[in-house]
mmCIF file of C-alpha atoms in Angstrom:
data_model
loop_
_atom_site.group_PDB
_atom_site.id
_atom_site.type_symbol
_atom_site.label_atom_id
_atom_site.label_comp_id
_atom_site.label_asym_id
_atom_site.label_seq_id
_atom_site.Cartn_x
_atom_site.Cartn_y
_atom_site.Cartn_z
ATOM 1 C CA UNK A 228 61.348 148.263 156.707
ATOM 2 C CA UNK A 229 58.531 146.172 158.113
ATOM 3 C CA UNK A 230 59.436 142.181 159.310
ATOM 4 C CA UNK A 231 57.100 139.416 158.210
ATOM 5 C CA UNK A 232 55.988 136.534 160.011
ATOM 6 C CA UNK A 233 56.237 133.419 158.869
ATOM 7 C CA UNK A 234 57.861 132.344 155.508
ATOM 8 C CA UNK A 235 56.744 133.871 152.096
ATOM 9 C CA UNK A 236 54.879 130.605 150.891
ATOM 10 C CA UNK A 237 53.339 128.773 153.998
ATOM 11 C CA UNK A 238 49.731 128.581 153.628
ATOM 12 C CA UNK A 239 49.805 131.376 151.290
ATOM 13 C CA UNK A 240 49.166 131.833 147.744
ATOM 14 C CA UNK A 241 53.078 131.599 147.236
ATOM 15 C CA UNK A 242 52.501 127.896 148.694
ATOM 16 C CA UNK A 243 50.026 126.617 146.159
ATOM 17 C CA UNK A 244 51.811 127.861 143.306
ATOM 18 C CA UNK A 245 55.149 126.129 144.818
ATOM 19 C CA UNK A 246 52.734 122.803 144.819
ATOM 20 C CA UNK A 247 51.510 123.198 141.778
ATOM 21 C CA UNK A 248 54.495 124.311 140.248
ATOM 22 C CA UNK A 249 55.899 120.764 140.887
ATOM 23 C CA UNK A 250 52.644 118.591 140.394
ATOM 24 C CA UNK A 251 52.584 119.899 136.716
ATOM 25 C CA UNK A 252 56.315 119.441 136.253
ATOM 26 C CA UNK A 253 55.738 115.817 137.315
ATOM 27 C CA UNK A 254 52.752 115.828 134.986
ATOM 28 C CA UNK A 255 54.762 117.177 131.902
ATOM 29 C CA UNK A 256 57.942 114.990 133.155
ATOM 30 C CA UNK A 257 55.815 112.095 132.638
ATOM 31 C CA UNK A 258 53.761 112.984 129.217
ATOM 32 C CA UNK A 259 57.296 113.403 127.788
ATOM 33 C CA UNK A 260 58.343 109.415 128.654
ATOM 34 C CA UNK A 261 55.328 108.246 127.444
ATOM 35 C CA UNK A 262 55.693 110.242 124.556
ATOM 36 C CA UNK A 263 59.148 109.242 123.699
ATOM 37 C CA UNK A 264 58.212 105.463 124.262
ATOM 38 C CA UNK A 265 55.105 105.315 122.310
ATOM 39 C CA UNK A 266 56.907 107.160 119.483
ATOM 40 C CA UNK A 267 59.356 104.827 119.257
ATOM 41 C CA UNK A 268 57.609 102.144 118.927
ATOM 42 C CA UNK A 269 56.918 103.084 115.142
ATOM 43 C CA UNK A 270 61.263 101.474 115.254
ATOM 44 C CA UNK A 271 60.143 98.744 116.347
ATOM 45 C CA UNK A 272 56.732 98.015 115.091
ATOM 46 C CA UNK A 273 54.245 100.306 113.070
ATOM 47 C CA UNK A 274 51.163 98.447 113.334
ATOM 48 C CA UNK A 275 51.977 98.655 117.036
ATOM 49 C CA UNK A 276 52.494 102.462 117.051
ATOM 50 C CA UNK A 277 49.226 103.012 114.834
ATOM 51 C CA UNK A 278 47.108 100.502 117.443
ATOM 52 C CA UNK A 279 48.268 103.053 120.271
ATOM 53 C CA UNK A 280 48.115 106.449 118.098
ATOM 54 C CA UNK A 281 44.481 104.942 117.310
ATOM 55 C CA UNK A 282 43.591 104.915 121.069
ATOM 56 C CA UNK A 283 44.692 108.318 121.502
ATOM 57 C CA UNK A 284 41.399 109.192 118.805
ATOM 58 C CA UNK A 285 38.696 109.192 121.139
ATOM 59 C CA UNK A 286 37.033 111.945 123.326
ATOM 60 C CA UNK A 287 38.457 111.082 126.669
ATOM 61 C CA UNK A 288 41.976 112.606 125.036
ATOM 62 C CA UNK A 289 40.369 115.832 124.357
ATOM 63 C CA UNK A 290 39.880 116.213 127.872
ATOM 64 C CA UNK A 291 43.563 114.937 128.326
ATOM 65 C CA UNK A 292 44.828 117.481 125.853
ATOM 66 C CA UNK A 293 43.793 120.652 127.646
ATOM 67 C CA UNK A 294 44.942 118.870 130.687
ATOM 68 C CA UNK A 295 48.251 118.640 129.539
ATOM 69 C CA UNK A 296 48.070 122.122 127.334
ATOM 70 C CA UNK A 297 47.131 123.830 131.195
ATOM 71 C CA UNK A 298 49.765 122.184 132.693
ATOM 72 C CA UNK A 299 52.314 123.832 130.327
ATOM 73 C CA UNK A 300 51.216 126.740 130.302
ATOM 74 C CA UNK A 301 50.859 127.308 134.090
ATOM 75 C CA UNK A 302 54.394 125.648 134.443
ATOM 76 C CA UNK A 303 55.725 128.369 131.842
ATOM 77 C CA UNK A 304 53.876 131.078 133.135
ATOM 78 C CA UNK A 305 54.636 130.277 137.015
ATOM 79 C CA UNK A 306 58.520 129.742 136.354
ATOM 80 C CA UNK A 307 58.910 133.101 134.804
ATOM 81 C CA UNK A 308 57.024 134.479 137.860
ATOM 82 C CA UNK A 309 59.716 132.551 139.753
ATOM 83 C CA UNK A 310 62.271 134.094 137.949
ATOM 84 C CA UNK A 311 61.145 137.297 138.500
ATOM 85 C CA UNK A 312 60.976 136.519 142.450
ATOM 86 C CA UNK A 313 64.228 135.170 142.460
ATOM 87 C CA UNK A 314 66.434 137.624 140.556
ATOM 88 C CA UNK A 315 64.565 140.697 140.632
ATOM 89 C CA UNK A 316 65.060 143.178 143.577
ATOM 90 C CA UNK A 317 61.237 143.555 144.474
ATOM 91 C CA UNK A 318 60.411 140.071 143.165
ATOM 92 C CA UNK A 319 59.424 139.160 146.814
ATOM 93 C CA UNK A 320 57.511 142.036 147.074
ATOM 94 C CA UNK A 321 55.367 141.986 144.005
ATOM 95 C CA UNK A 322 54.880 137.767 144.180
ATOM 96 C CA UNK A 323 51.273 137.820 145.152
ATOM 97 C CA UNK A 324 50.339 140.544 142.209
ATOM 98 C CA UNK A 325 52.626 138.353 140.301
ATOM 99 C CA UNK A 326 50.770 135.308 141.181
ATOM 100 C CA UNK A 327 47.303 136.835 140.239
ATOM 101 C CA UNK A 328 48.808 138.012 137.106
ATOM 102 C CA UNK A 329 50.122 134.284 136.277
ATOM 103 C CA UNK A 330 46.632 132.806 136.947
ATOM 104 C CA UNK A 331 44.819 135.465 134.818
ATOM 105 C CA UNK A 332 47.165 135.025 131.599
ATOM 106 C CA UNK A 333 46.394 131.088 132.565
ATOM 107 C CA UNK A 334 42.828 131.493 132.706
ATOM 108 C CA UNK A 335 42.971 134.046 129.355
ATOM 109 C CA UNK A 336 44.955 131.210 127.299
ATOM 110 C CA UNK A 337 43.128 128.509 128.079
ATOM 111 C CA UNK A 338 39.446 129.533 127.176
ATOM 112 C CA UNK A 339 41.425 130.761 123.419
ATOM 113 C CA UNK A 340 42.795 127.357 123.228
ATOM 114 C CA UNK A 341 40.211 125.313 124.727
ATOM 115 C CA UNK A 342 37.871 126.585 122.400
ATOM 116 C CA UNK A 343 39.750 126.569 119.262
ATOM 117 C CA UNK A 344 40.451 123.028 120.163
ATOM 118 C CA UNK A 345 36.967 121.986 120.830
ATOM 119 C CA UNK A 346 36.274 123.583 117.218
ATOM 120 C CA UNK A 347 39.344 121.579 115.957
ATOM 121 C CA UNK A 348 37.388 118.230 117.495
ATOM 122 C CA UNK A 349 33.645 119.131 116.761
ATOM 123 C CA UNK A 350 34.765 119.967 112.994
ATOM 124 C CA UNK A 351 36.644 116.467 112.605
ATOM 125 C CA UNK A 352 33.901 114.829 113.702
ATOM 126 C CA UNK A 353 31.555 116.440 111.257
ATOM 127 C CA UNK A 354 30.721 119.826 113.122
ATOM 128 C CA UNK A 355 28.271 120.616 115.744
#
């Protein structure tokens, strides 16, 4: 059995998806408490919640959308790759195939929802 320098994750791949496992959990952490506190503002005043929900209708959130869809889906993707390091025997030897794996099923998912969500958009606003 060969020895490794150096920790699994420092500077590595294994790093970045550590930091971006947490950015996007901070991301989704805080989508969720704006979520729950501009939903319940229809409780305490609808013409309120419909000014906000009205904001939310413009381009800009498109972009926002996939933002938040990537985020998810990395997140959900990378934690079960985590799993897999953590609790499987040759977890910590397969991470960086792992890894690549995680980012491809990212990439893969996001141009099929990107696009059918652009096609969502462009047909609500009266096609191309």
């Amino acid at each position: 059995m060969t020895q490794t320098k150096g920790t699994l994750y420092r500077g590595r791949e294994g790093m970045w998806s550590w930091v971006g496992h947490r950015i996007t959990g901070v991301g989704i952490f805080f989508f969720l408490l704006v979520h729950v506190l501009d939903t319940s503002l229809v409780r305490v005043s609808p013409e309120a919640y419909d000014a906000v929900i009205g904001a939310y209708k413009n381009p800009i959130m498109i972009v926002g959308e996939i933002g938040l869809v990537g985020a998810i889906v990395f997140h959900a993707f990378n934690g079960l790759r985590i799993i897999l390091v953590d609790f499987w025997s040759q977890g910590t030897r397969y991470h960086r195939q792992m890894l690549w794996a995680v980012m491809g099923l990212w990439v893969i998912t996001m141009i099929g929802f990107t696009v059918r969500h652009l096609m969502l958009f462009l047909d609500g606003w009266g096609g191309f």
